[in-house]
Tab-separated table of C-alpha atoms in Angstrom:
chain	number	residue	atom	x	y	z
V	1	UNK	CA	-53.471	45.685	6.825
V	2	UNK	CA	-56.520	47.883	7.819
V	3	UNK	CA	-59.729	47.446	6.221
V	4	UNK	CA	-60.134	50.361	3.741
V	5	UNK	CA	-63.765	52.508	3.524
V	6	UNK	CA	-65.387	52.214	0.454
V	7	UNK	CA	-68.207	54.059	-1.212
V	8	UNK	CA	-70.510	54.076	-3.631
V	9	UNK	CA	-69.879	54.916	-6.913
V	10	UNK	CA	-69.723	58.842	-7.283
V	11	UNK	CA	-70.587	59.500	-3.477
V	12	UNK	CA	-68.045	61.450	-0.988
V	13	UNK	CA	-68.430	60.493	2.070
V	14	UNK	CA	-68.798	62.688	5.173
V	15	UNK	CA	-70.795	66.024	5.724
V	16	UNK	CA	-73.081	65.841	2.606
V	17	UNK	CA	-76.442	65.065	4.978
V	18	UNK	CA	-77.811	67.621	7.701
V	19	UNK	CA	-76.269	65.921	10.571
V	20	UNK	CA	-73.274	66.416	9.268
V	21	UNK	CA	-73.194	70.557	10.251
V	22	UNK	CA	-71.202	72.242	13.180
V	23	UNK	CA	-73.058	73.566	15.263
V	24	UNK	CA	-73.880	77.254	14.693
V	25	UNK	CA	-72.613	78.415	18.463
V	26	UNK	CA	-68.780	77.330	17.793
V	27	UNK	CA	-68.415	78.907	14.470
V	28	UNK	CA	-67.719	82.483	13.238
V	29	UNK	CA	-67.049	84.373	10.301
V	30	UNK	CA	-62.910	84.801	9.410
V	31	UNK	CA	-62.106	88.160	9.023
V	32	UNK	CA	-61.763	87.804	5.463
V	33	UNK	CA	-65.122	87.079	5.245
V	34	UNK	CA	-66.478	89.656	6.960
V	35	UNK	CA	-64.432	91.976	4.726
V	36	UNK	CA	-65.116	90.730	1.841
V	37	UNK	CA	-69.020	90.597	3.004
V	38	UNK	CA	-69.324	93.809	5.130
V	39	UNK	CA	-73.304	94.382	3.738
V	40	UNK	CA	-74.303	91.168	4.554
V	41	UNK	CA	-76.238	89.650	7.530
V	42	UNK	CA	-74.205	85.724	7.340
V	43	UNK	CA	-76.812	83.390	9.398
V	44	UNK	CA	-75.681	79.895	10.230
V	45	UNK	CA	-79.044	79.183	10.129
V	46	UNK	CA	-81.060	77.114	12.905
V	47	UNK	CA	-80.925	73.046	12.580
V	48	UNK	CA	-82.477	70.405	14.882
V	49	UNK	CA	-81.563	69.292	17.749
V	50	UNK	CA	-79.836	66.183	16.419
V	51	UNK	CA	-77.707	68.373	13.923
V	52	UNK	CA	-76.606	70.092	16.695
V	53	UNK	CA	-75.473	67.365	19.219
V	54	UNK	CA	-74.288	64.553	16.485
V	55	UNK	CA	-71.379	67.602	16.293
V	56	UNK	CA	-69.803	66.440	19.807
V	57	UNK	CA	-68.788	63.445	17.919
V	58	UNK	CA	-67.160	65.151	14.736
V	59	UNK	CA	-63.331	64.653	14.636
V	60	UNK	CA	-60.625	67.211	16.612
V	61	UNK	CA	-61.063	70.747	15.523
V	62	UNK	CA	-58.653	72.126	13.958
V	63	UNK	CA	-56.641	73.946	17.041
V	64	UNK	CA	-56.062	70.041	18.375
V	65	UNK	CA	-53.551	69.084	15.159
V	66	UNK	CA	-50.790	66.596	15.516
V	67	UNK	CA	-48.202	68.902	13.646
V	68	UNK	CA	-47.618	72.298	13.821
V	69	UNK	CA	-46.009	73.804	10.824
V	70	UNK	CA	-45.631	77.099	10.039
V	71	UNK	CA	-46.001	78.598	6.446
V	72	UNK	CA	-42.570	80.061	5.913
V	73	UNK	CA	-41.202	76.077	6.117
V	74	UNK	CA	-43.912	75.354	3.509
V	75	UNK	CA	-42.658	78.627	1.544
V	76	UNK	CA	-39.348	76.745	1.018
V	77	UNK	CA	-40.078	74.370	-0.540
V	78	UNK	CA	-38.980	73.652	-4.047
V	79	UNK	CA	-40.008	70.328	-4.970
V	80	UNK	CA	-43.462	68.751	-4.169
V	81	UNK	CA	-44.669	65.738	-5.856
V	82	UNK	CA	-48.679	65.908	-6.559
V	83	UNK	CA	-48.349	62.043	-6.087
V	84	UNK	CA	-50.316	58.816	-7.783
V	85	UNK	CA	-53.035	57.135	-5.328
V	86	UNK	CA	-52.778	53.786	-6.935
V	87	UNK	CA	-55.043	50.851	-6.414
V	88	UNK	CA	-55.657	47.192	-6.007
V	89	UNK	CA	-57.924	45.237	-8.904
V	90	UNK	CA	-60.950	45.654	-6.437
V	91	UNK	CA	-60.370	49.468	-6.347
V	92	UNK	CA	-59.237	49.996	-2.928
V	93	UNK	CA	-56.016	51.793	-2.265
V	94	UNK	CA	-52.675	50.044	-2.873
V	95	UNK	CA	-50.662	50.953	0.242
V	96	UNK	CA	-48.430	48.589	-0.600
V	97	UNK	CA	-47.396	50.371	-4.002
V	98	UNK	CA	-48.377	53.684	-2.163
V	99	UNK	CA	-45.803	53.553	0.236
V	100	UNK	CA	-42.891	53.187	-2.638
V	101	UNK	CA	-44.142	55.840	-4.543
V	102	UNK	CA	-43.498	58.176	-1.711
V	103	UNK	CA	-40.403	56.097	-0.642
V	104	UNK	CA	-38.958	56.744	-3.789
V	105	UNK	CA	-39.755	60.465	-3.775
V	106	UNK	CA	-37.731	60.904	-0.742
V	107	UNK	CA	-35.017	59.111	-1.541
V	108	UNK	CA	-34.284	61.148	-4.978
V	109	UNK	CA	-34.722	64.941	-3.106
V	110	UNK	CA	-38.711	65.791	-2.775
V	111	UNK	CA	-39.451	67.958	-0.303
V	112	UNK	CA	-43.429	67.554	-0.327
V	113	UNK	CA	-46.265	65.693	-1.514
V	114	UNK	CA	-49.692	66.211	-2.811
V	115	UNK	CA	-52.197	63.701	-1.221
V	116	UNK	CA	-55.148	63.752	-3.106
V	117	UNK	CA	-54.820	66.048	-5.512
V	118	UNK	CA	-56.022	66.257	-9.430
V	119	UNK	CA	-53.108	63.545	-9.900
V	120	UNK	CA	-53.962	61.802	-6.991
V	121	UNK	CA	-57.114	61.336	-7.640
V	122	UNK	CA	-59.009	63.002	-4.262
V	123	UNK	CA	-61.913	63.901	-6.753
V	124	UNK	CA	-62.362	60.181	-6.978
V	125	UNK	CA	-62.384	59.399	-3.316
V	126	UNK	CA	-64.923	59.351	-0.493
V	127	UNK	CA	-63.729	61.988	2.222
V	128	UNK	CA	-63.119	58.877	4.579
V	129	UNK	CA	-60.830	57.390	2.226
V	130	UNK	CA	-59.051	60.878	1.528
V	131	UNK	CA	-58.439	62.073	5.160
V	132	UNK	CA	-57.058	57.628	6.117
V	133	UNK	CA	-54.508	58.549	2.821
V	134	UNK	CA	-53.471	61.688	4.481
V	135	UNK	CA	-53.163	60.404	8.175
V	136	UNK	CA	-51.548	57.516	6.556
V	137	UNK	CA	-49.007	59.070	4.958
V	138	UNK	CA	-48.063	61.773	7.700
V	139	UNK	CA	-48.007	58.812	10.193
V	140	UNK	CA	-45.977	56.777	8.127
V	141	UNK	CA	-43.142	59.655	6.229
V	142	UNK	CA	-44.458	62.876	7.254
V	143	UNK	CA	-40.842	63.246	9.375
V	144	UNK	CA	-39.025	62.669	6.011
V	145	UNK	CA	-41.300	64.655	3.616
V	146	UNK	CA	-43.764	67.821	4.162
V	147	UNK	CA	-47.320	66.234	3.476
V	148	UNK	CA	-50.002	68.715	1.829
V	149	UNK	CA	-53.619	67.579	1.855
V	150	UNK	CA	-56.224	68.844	-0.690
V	151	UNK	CA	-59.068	69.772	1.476
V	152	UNK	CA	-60.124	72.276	-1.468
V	153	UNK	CA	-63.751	71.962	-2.778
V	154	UNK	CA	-66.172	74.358	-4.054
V	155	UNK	CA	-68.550	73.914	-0.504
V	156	UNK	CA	-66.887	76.305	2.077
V	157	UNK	CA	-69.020	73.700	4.255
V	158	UNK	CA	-67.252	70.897	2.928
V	159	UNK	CA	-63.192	72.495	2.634
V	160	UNK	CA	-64.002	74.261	5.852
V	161	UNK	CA	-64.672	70.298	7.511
V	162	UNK	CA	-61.918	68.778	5.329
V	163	UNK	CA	-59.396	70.964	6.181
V	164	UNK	CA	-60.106	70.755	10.132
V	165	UNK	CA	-59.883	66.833	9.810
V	166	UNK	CA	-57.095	67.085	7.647
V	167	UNK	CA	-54.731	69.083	10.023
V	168	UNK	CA	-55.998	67.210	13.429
V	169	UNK	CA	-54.730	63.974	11.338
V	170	UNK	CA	-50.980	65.699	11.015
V	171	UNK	CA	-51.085	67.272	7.908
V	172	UNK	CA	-48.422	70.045	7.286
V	173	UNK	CA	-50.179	72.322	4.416
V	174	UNK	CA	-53.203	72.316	2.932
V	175	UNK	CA	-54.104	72.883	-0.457
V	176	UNK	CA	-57.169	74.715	-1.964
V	177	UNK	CA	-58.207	75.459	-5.304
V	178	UNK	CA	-61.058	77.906	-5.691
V	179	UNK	CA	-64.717	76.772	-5.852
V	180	UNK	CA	-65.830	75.094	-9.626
V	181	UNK	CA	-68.468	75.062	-11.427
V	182	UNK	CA	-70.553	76.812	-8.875
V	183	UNK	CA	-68.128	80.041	-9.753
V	184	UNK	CA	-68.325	82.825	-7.135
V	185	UNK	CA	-67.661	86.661	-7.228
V	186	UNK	CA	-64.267	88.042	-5.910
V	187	UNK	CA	-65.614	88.715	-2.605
V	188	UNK	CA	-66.977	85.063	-2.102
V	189	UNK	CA	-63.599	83.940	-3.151
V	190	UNK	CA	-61.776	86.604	-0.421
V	191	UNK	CA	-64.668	85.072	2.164
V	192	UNK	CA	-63.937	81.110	0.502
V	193	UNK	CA	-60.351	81.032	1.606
V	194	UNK	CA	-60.693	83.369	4.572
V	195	UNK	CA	-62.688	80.716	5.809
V	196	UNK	CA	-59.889	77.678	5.907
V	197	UNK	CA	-56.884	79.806	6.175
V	198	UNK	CA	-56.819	79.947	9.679
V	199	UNK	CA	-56.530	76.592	10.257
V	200	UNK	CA	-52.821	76.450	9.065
V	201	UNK	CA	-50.837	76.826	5.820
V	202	UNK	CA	-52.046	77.197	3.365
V	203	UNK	CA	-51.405	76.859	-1.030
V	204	UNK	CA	-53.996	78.453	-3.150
V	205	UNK	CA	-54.332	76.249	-6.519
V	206	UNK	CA	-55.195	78.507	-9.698
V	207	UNK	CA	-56.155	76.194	-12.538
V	208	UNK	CA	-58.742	78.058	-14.797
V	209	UNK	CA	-58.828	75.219	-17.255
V	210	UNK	CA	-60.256	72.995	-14.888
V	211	UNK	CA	-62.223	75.443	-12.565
V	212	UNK	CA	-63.464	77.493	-15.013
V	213	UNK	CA	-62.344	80.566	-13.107
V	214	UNK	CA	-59.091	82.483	-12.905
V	215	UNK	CA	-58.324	83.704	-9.241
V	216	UNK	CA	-57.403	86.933	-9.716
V	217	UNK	CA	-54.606	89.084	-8.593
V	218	UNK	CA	-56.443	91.033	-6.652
V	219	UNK	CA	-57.596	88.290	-4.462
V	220	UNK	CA	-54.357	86.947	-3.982
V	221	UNK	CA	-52.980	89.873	-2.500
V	222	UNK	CA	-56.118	90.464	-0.277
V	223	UNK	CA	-54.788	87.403	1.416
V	224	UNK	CA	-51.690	87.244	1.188
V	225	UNK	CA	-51.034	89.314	4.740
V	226	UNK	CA	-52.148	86.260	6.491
V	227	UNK	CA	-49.873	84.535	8.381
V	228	UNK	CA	-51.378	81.421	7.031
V	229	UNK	CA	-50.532	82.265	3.213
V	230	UNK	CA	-47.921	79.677	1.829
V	231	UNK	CA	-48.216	81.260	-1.697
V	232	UNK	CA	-50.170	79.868	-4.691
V	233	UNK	CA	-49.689	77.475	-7.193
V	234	UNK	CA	-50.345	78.652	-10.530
V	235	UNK	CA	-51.063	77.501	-14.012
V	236	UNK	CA	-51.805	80.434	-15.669
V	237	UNK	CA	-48.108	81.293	-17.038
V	238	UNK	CA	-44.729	83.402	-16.839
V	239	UNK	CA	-46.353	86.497	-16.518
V	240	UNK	CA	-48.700	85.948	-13.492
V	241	UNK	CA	-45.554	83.905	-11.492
V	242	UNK	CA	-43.658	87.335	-12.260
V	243	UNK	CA	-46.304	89.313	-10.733
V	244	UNK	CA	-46.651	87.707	-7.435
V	245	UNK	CA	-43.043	87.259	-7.236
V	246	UNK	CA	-42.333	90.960	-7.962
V	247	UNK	CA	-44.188	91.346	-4.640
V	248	UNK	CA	-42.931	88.851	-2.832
V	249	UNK	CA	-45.688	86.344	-2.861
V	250	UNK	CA	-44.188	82.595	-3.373
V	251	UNK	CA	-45.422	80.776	-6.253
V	252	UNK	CA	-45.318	77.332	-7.414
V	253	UNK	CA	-45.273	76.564	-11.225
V	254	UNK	CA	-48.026	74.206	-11.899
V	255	UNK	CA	-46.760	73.686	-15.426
V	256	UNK	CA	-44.271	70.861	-15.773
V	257	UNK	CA	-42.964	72.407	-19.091
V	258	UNK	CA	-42.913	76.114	-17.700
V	259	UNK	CA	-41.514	75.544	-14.500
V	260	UNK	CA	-37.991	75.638	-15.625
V	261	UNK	CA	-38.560	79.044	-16.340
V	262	UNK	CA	-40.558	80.042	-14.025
V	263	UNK	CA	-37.846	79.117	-10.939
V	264	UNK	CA	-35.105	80.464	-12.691
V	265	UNK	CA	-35.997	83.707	-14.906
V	266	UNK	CA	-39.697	84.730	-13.064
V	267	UNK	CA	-38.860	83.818	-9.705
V	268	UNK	CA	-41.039	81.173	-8.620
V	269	UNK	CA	-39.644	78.903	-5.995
V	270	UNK	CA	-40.392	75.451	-7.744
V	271	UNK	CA	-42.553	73.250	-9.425
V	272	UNK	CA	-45.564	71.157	-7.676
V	273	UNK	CA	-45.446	68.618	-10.272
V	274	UNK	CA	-46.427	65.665	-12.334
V	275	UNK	CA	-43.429	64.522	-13.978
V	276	UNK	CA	-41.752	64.147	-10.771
V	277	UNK	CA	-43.862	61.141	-10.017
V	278	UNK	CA	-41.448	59.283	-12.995
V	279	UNK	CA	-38.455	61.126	-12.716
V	280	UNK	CA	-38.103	62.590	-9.723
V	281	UNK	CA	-34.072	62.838	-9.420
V	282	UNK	CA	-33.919	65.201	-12.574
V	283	UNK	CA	-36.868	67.270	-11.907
V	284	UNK	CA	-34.675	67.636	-7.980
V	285	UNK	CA	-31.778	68.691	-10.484
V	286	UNK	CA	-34.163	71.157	-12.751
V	287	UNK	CA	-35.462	72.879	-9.569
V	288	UNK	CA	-31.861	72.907	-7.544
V	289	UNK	CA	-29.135	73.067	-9.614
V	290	UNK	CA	-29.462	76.280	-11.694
V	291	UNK	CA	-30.662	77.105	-15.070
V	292	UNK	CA	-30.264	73.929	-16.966
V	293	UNK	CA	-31.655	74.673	-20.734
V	294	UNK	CA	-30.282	71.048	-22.097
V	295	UNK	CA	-31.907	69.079	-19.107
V	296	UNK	CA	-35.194	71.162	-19.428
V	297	UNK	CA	-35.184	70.452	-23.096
V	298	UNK	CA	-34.228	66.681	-22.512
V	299	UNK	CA	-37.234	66.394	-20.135
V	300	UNK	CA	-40.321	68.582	-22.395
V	301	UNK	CA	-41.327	65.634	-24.545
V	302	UNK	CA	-41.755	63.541	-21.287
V	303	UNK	CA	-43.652	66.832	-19.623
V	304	UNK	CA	-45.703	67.128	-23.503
V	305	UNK	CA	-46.492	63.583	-22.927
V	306	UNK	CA	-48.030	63.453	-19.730
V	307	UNK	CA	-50.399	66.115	-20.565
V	308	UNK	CA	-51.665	64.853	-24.360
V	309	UNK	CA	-55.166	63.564	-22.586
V	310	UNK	CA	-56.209	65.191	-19.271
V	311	UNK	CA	-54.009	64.501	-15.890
V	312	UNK	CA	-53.435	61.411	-14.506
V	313	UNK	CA	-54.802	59.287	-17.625
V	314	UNK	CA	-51.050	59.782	-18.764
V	315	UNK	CA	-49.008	59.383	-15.476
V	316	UNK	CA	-51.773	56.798	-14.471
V	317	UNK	CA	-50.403	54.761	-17.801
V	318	UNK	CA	-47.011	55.378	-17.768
V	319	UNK	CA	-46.280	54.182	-14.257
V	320	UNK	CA	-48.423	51.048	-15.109
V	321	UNK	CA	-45.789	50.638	-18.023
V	322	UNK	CA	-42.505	51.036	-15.803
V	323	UNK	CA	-44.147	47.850	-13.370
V	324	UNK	CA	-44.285	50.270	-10.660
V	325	UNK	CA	-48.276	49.969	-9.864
V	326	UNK	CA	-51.005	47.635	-11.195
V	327	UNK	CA	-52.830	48.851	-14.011
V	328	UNK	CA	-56.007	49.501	-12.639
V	329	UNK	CA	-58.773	52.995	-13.558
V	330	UNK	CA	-60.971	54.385	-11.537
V	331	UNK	CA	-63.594	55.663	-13.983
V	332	UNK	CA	-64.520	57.607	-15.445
V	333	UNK	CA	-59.927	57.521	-16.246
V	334	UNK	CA	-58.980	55.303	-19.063
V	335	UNK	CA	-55.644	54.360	-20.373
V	336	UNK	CA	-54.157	55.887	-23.377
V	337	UNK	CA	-54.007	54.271	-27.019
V	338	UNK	CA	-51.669	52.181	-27.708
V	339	UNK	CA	-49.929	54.360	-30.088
V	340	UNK	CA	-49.633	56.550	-26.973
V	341	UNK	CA	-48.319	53.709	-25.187
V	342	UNK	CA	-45.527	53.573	-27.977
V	343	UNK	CA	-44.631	56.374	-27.505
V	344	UNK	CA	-43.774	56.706	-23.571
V	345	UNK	CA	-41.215	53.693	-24.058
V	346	UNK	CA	-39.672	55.379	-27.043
V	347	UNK	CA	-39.590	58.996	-24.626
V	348	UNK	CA	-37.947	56.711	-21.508
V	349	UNK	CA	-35.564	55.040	-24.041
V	350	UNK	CA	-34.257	58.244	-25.263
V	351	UNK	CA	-34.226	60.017	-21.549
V	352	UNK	CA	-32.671	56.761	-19.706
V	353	UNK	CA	-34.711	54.259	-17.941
V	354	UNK	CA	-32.278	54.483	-14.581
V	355	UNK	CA	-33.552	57.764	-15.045
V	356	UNK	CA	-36.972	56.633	-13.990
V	357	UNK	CA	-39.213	55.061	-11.065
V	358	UNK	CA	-38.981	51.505	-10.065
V	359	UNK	CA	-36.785	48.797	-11.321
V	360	UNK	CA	-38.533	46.700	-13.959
V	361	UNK	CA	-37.919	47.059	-17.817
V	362	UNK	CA	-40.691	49.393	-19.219
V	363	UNK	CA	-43.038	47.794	-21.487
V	364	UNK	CA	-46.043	48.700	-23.795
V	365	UNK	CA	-48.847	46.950	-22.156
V	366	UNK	CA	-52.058	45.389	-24.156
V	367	UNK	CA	-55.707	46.905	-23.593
V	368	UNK	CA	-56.471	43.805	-21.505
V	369	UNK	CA	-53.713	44.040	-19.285
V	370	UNK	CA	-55.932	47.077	-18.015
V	371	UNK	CA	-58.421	47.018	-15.422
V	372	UNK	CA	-61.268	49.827	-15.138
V	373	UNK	CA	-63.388	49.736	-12.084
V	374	UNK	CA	-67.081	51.804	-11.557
V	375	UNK	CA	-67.428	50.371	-8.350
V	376	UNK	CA	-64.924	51.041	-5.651
C-alpha cells in the first residue's frame, strides 16, 4: 500500500502560504461574480516572482479532468452516502476498511458518495490527504458509484484550488457549502459559488446550524441557470425543499428523519445521508420504493440516534460497534457514553442486524477499547 501524507495536528495542507497562488494572468472573474460585484474594481493583486512561477507546477486545471459528467446525471440521483473516512490506530486512513464501506454501499443500491464531507471527516484532513481519498476512490469504484468531493471551504482561494484538483483527479460532482464563520453578504455568496461552478457539477450544501448562515433563496435561484447547478442539499426543512422544487430546482434532504417526506410529499429527489452508512439497503427502499410510513417510522429512532451528539461522533461509534472499522477518533471526536452505546445495540436489535453493515455480532464496546489520536 502507498505511503499516506500526514500533517500536523490542525494544519491543511496545500495553498495556505504565498507560493501557493495562481498566477494572476490565467485567472478571471466568473460571471457570477462580476454580477454579483458590478461596483467593484476585483485586483488579483501583484505577488513575486516565485509566486508566480511555483504555479507551472500546481496540479491539472480544471479543463484537463479525468471524467466528464454532466449535472443532469448528478440531478438523478437519489441515494448518496456522505460516507465514514475511517482510520488505522496511528491515524492514517484505513483503505482497507475504506474500500468495504463503499463496497458495501454499492452492492445494497447507492448511487453516490460523499468523500470528505462533515461525516467523512474532510474538516479533519490535510488537502493532500483529501484530494489521494478522492482520486482513490474514483480510481478504484468511481465506474460503479458517482463520487462527489467536498472541495467547499469558506476561502474562494482555497475551494476555487480544491475543486480544480478535485475534478483533474476524476471526481464526478463537487460539493460546496457556503463560507463559515467568516459569513459573507448575498452578493459574496452569488460571487463564492460563481467562482467554482464552472469547473463542473456542482451541489450547494445549506447547513445553517453548522455555518452559521442560511443560503438564501434568492441566491439559489441566481445560480441555478448555470449549466453547472446539480441542485442543493438542504437542511433547513419541508418548506424550503418545497420551494425549490416548486421551481424545478433538485434538492437533496439533508435530514435523515425528514427525508422520507421530503422525496415523497415536497418533491425532493432523495436523501444525501448518514444513516445510509449502517443501513444502506432500507434507506435504497425509503428513497425508491414509494411512500413507506411503517419503514420510515421503523428507521427514526436509528436516524434520532445518530444525531443525539454532533455528526459523525454517533455513526463514528456505531460502526465501531457492528466490527466494521477500528475504533479509532480523530480529535477533537469522541465516542459516545456508554449508556449511548446501550442504546444503538438495543435500536439494531429491534430493526434487524442483517439489516445492517458488515457481518460481525454488534457489541457495546468499553471506553478502552477506544482509541483517540491528536496527532495524525
Amino acid at each position: 500500500m502507498a505511503a499516506q501524507p500526514t500533517a500536523n495536528p490542525g494544519v491543511r495542507l496545500g495553498w495556505k502560504g504565498p507560493g501557493a497562488l495562481a498566477s494572476p494572468s490565467r485567472m478571471t472573474l466568473s460571471r457570477f461574480a462580476a454580477a454579483a460585484l458590478p461596483s467593484h474594481r476585483v485586483s488579483r493583486g501583484k505577488f513575486a516572482v516565485a509566486a508566480v512561477t511555483i504555479d507551472d507546477y500546481l496540479p491539472m486545471r480544471s479543463t484537463e479532468v479525468k471524467n466528464r459528467t454532466s449535472a443532469d446525471e448528478i440531478k438523478s440521483l437519489r441515494l448518496i452516502t456522505a460516507v465514514k473516512t475511517p482510520y488505522l490506530p496511528d491515524g492514517r486512513f484505513d483503505l482497507e476498511a475504506y474500500d468495504s464501506l463503499i463496497n458495501t454501499q454499492i452492492n445494497d443500491g447507492a448511487e453516490g458518495v460523499i468523500v470528505g464531507g462533515t461525516t467523512g471527516e474532510g474538516h479533519l484532513m490535510s488537502w493532500d490527504e483529501h484530494i489521494m481519498l478522492i482520486g482513490h476512490t474514483v480510481n478504484c469504484f468511481g465506474s460503479n458509484i458517482k463520487v462527489i468531493g467536498n472541495t467547499g471551504s469558506n476561502s474562494t482561494r482555497e475551494a476555487v484550488h480544491a475543486t480544480e484538483q478535485g475534478f483533474a483527479v476524476g471526481m464526478h460532482a463537487a460539493l460546496h457549502v457556503n463560507p463559515y464563520y467568516g459569513k459573507t453578504s448575498t452578493a459574496g455568496l452569488i460571487a463564492h459559488f460563481g467562482e467554482v461552478l464552472p469547473m463542473g457539477p456542482t451541489i450547494i450544501y445549506n447547513v445553517p446550524g453548522r455555518t452559521g448562515q442560511d443560503i438564501p433563496p434568492s441566491v439559489i435561484e441566481a445560480l441555478s441557470g448555470d449549466s453547472n447547478m446539480a441542485g442543493v442539499k438542504e437542511c433547513v426543512g419541508h418548506e424550503r425543499v418545497k420551494c425549490y422544487t416548486d421551481k424545478g430546482i433538485t434538492i437533496w434532504s439533508g435530514n435523515d428523519d425528514e427525508c422520507h417526506d421530503s422525496r415523497w410529499k415536497h418533491g425532493a429527489t432523495g436523501v444525501i445521508s448518514v444513516a445510509s452508512n449502517l443501513v444502506p439497503g432500507l434507506m435504497h427502499n425509503l428513497m425508491f420504493e414509494g411512500e413507506n410510513a411503517a419503514l420510515n417510522e421503523k428507521l427514526l429512532p436509528l436516524m434520532k440516534w445518530l444525531f443525539c451528539e454532533p455528526n459523525p461522533i454517533g455513526l463514528n461509534t456505531a460502526l465501531a460497534q457492528l466490527g466494521v472499522v477500528r475504533p479509532v477518533f480523530r480529535l477533537p471526536y469522541a465516542p459516545l457514553p456508554v449508556e449511548r452505546r446501550i442504546e444503538f445495540v438495543r435500536i439494531v436489535e429491534g430493526i434487524g442486524r442483517e439489516n445492517f453493515v458488515g457481518q460481525k455480532e454488534v457489541r457495546v464496546l468499553d471506553d478502552d477499547d477506544f482509541v483517540l489520536i491528536s496527532r495524525y
